[in-house]
Tab-separated table of N, CA, C and O in Angstrom:
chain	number	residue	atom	x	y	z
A	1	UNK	N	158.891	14.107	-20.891
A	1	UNK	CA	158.754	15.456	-21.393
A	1	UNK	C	157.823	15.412	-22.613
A	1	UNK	O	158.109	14.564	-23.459
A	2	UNK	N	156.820	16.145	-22.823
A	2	UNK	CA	155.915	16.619	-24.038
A	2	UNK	C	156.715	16.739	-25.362
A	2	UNK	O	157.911	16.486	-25.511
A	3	UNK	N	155.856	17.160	-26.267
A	3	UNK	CA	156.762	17.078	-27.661
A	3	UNK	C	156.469	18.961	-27.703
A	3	UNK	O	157.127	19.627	-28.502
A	4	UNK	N	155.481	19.622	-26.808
A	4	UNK	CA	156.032	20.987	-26.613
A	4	UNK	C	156.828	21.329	-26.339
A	4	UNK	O	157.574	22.004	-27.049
A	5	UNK	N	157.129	20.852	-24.573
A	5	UNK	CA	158.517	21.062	-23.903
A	5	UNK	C	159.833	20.794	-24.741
A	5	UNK	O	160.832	21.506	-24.638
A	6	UNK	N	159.740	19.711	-25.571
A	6	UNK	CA	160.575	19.254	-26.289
A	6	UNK	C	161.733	20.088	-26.990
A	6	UNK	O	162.934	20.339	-26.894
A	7	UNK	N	160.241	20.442	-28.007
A	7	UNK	CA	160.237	21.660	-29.154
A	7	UNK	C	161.160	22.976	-28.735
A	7	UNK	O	162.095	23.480	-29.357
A	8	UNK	N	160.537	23.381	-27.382
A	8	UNK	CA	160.760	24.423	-26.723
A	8	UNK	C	162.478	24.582	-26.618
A	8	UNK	O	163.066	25.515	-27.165
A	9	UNK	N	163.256	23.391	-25.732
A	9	UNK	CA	164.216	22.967	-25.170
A	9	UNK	C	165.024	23.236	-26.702
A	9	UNK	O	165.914	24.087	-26.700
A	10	UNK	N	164.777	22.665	-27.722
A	10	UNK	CA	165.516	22.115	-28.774
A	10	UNK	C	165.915	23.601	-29.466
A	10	UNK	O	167.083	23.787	-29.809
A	11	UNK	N	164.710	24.848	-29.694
A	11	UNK	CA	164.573	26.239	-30.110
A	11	UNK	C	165.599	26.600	-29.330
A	11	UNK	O	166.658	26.856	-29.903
A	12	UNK	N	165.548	26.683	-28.167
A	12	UNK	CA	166.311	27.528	-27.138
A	12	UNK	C	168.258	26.691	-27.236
A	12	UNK	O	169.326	27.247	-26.982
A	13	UNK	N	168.106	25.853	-27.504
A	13	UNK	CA	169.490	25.437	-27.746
A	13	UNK	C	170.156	25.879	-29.129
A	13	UNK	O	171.381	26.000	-29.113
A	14	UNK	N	169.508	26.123	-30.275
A	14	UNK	CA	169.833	26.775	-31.401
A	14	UNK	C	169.629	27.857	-30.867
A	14	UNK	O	170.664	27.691	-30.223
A	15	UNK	N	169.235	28.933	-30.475
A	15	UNK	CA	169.213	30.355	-30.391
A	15	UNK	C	170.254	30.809	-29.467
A	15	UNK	O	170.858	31.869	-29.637
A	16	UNK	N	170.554	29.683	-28.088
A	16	UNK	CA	171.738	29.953	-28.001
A	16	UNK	C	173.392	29.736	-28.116
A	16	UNK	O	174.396	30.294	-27.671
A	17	UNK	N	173.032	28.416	-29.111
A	17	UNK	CA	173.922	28.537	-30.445
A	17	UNK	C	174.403	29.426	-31.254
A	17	UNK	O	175.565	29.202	-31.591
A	18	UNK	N	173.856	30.487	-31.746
A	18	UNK	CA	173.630	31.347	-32.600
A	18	UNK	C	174.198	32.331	-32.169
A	18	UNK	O	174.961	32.949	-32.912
A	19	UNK	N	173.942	32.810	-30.625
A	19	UNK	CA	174.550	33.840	-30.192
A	19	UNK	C	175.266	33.924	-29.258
A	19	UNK	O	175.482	34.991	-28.685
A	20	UNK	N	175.827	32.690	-28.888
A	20	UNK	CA	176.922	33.180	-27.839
A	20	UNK	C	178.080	31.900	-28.321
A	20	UNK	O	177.820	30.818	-28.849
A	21	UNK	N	179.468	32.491	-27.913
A	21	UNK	CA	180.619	31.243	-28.078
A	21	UNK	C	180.851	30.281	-26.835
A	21	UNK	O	180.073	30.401	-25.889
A	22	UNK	N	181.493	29.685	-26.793
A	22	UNK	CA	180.967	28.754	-25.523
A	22	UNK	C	182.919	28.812	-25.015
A	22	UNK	O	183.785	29.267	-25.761
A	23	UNK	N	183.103	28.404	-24.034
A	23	UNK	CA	182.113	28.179	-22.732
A	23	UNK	C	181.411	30.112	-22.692
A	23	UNK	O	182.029	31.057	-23.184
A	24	UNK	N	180.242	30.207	-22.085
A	24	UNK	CA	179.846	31.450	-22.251
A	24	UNK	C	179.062	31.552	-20.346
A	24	UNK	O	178.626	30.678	-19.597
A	25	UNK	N	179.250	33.410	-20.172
A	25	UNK	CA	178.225	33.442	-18.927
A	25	UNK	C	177.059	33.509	-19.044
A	25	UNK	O	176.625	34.305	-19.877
A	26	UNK	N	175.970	32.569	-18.126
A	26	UNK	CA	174.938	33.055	-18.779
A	26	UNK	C	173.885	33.212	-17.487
A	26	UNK	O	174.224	32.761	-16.392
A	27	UNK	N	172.877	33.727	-17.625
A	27	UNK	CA	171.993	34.760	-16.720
A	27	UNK	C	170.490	33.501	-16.407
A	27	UNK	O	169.462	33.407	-17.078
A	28	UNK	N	170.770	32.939	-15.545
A	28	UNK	CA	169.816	32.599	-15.204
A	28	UNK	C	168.708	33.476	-14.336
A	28	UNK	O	169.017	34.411	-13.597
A	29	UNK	N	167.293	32.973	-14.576
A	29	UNK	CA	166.383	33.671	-13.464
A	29	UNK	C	164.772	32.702	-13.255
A	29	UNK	O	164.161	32.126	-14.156
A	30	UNK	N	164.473	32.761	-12.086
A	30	UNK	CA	163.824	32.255	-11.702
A	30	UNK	C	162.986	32.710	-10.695
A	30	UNK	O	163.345	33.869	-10.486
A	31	UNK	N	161.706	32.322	-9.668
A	31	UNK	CA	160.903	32.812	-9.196
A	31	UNK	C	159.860	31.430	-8.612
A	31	UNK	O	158.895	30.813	-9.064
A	32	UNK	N	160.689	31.389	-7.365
A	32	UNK	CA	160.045	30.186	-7.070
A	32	UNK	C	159.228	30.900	-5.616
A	32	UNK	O	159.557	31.930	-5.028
A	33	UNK	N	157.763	29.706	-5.212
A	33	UNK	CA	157.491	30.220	-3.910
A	33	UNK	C	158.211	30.382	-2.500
A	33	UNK	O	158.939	29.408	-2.307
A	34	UNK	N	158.238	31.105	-1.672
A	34	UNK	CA	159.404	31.835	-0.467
A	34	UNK	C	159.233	29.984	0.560
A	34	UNK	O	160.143	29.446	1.191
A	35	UNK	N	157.846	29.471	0.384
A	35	UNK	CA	157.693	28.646	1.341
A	35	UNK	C	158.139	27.315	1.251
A	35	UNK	O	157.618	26.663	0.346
A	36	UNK	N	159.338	26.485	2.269
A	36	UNK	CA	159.662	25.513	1.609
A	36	UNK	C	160.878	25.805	1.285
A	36	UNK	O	161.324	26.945	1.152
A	37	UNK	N	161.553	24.632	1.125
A	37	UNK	CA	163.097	24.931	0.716
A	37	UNK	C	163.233	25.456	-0.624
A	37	UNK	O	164.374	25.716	-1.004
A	38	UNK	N	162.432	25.619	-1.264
A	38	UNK	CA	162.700	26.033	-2.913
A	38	UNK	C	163.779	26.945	-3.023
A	38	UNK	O	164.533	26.523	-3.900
A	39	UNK	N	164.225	28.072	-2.502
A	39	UNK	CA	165.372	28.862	-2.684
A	39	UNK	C	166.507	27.441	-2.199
A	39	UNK	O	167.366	27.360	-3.078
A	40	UNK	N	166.625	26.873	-1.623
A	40	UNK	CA	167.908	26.335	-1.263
A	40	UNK	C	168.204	25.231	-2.255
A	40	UNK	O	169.251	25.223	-2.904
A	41	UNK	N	167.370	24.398	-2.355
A	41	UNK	CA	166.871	23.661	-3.660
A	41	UNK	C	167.588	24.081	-5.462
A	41	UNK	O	168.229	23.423	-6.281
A	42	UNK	N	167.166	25.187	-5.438
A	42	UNK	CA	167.727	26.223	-6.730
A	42	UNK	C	169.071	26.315	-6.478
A	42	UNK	O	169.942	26.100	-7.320
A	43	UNK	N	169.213	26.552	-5.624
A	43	UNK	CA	170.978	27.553	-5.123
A	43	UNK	C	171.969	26.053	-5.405
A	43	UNK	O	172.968	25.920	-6.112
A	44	UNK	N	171.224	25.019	-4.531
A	44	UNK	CA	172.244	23.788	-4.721
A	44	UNK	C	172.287	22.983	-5.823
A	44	UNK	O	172.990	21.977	-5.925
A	45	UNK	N	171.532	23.422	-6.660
A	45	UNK	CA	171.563	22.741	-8.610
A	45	UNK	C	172.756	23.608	-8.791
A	45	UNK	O	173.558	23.153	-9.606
A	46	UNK	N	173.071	24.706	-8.257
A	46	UNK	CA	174.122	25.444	-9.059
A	46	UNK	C	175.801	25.158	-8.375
A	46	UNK	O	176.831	25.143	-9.049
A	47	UNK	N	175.692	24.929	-6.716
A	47	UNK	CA	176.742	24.436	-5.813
A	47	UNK	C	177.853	24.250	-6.773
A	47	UNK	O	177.707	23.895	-7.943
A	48	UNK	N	179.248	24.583	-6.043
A	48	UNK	CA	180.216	24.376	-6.970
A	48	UNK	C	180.464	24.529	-8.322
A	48	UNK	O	181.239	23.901	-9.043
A	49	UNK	N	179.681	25.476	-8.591
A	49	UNK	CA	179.869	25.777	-10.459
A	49	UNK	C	180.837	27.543	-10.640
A	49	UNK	O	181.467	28.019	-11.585
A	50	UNK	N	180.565	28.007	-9.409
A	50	UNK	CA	181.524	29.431	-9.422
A	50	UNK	C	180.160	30.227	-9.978
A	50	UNK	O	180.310	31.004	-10.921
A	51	UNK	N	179.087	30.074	-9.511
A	51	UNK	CA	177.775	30.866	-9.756
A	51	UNK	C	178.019	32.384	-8.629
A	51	UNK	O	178.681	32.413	-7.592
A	52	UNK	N	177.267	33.482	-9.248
A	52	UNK	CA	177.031	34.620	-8.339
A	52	UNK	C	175.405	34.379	-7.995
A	52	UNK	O	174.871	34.193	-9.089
A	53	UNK	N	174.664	34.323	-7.215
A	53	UNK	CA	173.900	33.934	-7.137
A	53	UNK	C	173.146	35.541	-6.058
A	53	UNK	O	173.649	36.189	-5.140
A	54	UNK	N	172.072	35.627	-6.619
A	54	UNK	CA	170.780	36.961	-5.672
A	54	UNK	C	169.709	36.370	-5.841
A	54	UNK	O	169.258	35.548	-6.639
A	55	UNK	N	169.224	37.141	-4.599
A	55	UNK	CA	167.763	36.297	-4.078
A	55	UNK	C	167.319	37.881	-3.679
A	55	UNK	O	168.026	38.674	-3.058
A	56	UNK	N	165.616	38.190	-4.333
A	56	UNK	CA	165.498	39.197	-3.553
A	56	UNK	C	163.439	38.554	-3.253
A	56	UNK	O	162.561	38.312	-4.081
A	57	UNK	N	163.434	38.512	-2.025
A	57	UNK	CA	161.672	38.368	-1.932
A	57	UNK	C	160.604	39.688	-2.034
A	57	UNK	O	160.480	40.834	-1.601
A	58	UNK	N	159.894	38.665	-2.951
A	58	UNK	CA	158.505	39.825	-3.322
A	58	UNK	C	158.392	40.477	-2.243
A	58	UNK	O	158.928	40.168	-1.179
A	59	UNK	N	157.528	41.637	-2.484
A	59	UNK	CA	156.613	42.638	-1.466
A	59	UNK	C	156.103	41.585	-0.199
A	59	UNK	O	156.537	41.383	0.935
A	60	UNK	N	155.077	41.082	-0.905
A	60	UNK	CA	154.250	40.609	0.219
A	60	UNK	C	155.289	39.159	0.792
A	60	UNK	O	154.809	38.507	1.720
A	61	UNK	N	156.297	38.833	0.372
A	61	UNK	CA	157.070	37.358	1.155
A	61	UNK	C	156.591	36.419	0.386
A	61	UNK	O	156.727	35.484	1.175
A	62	UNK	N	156.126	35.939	-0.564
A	62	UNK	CA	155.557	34.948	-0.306
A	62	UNK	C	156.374	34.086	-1.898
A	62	UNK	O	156.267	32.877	-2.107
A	63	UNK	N	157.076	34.978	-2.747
A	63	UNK	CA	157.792	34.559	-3.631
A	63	UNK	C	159.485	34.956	-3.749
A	63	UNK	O	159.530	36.117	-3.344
A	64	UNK	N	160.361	34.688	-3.977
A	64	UNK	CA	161.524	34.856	-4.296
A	64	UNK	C	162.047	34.781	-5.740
A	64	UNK	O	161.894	33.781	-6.442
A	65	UNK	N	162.817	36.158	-6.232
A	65	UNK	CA	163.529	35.824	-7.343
A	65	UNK	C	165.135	35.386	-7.057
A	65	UNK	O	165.901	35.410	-6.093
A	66	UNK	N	165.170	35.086	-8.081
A	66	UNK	CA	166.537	34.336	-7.703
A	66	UNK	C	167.018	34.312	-8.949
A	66	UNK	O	166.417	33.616	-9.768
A	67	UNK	N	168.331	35.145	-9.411
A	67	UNK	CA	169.370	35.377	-10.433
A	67	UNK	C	170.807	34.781	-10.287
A	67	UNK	O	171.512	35.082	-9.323
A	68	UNK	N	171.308	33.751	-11.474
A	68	UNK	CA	172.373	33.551	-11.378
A	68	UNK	C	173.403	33.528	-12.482
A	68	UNK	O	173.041	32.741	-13.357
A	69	UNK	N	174.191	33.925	-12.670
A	69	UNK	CA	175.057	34.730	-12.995
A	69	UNK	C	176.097	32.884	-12.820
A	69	UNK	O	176.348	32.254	-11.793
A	70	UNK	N	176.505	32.494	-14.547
A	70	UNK	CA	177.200	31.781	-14.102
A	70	UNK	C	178.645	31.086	-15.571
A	70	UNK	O	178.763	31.845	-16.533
A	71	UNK	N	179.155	30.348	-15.579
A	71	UNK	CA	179.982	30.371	-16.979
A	71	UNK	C	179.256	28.808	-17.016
A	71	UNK	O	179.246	27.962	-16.122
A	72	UNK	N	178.627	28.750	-18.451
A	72	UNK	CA	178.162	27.254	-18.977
A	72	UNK	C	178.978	26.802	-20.032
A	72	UNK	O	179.087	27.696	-20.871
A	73	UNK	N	179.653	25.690	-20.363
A	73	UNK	CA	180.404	25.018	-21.270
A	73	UNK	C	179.730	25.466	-22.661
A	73	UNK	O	180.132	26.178	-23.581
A	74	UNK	N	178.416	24.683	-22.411
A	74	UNK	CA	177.923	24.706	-24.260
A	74	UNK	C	176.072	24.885	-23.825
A	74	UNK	O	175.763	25.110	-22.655
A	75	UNK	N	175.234	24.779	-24.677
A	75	UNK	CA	173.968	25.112	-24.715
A	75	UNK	C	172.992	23.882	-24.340
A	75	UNK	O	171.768	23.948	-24.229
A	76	UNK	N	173.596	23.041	-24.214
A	76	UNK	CA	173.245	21.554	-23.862
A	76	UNK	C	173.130	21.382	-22.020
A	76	UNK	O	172.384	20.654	-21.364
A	77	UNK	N	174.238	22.413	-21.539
A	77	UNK	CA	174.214	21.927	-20.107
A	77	UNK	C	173.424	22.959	-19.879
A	77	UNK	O	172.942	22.713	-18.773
A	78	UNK	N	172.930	24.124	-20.308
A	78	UNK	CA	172.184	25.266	-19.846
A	78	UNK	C	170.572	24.451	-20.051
A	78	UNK	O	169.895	24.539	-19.027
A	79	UNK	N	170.016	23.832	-20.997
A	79	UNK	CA	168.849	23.246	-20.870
A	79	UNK	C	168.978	21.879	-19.932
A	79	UNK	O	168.024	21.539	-19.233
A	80	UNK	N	170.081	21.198	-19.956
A	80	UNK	CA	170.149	20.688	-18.754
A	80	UNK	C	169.981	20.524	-17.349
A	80	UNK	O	169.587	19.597	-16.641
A	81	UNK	N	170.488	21.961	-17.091
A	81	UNK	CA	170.127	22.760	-15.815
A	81	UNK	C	168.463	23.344	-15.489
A	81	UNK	O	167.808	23.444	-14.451
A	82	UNK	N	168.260	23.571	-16.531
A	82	UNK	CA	166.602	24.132	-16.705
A	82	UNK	C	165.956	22.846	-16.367
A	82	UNK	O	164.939	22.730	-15.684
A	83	UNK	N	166.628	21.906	-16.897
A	83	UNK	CA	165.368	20.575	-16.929
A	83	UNK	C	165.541	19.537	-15.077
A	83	UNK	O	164.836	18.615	-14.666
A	84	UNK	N	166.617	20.147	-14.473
A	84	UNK	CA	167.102	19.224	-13.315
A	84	UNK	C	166.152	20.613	-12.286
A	84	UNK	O	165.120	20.057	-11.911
A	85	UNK	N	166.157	21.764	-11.875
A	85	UNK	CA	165.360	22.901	-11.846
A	85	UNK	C	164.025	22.915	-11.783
A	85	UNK	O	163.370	23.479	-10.908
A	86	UNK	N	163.477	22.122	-12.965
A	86	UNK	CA	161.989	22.066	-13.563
A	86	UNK	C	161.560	21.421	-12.405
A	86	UNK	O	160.433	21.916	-12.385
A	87	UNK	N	161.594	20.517	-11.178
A	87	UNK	CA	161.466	19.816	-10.690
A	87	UNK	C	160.955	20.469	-9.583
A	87	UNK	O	159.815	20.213	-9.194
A	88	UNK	N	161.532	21.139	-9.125
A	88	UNK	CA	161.013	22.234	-7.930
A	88	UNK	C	159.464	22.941	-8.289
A	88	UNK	O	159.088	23.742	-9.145
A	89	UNK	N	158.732	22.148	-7.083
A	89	UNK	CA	157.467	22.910	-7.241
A	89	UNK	C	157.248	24.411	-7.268
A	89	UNK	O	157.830	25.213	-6.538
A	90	UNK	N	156.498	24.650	-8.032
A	90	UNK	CA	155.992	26.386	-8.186
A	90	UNK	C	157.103	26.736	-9.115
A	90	UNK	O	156.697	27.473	-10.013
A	91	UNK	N	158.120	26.508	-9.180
A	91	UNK	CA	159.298	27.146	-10.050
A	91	UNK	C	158.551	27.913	-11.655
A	91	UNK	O	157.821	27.325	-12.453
A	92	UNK	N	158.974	29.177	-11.726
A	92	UNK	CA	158.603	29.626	-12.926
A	92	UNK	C	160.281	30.285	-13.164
A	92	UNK	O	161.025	31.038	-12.537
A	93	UNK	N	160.354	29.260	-14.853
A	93	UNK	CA	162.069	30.317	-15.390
A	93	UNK	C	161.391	31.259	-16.285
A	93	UNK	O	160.255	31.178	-16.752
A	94	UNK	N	162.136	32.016	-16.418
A	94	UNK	CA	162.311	33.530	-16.941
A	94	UNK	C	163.360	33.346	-18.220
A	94	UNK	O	163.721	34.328	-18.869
């Protein structure tokens, strides 16, 4: 990982420090390409966690959003999850 990504990861764990108590729900979102397992890929990082999980595809098909709705312990496993995620080609988080 970069010393951007780093930076990035480390901000986002204090900010959601700051504002939420833990264990807390929290709102994932994402937008990966439709082609390719990438939706199933996403869905099974979350498997067994008691996630609500929506998928709705762009206009033209060719992208999927994908919202999940889920309870995270502390702010550590939420960039955790972002960083096991990151892995999936095309993936853009929100």
């Amino acid at each position: 990982m970069d010393k951007k990504t780093e930076e990035f990861y480390d901000r986002l764990k204090v900010e959601l420090d700051l504002s939420n108590t833990w264990p807390a729900i929290y709102l994932f979102k994402f937008i990966v390409p439709t082609e390719s397992d990438n939706v199933k890929r996403v869905e099974s990082a979350f498997d067994c966690m008691g996630a609500v999980i929506n998928t709705r595809k762009s206009k033209t098909g060719k992208f999927t959003s994908i919202s999940i709705d889920v309870t995270m312990k502390d702010s550590q496993e939420i960039v955790d999850k972002y960083l096991e995620v990151s892995t999936i080609e095309g993936i853009v988080s929100l």
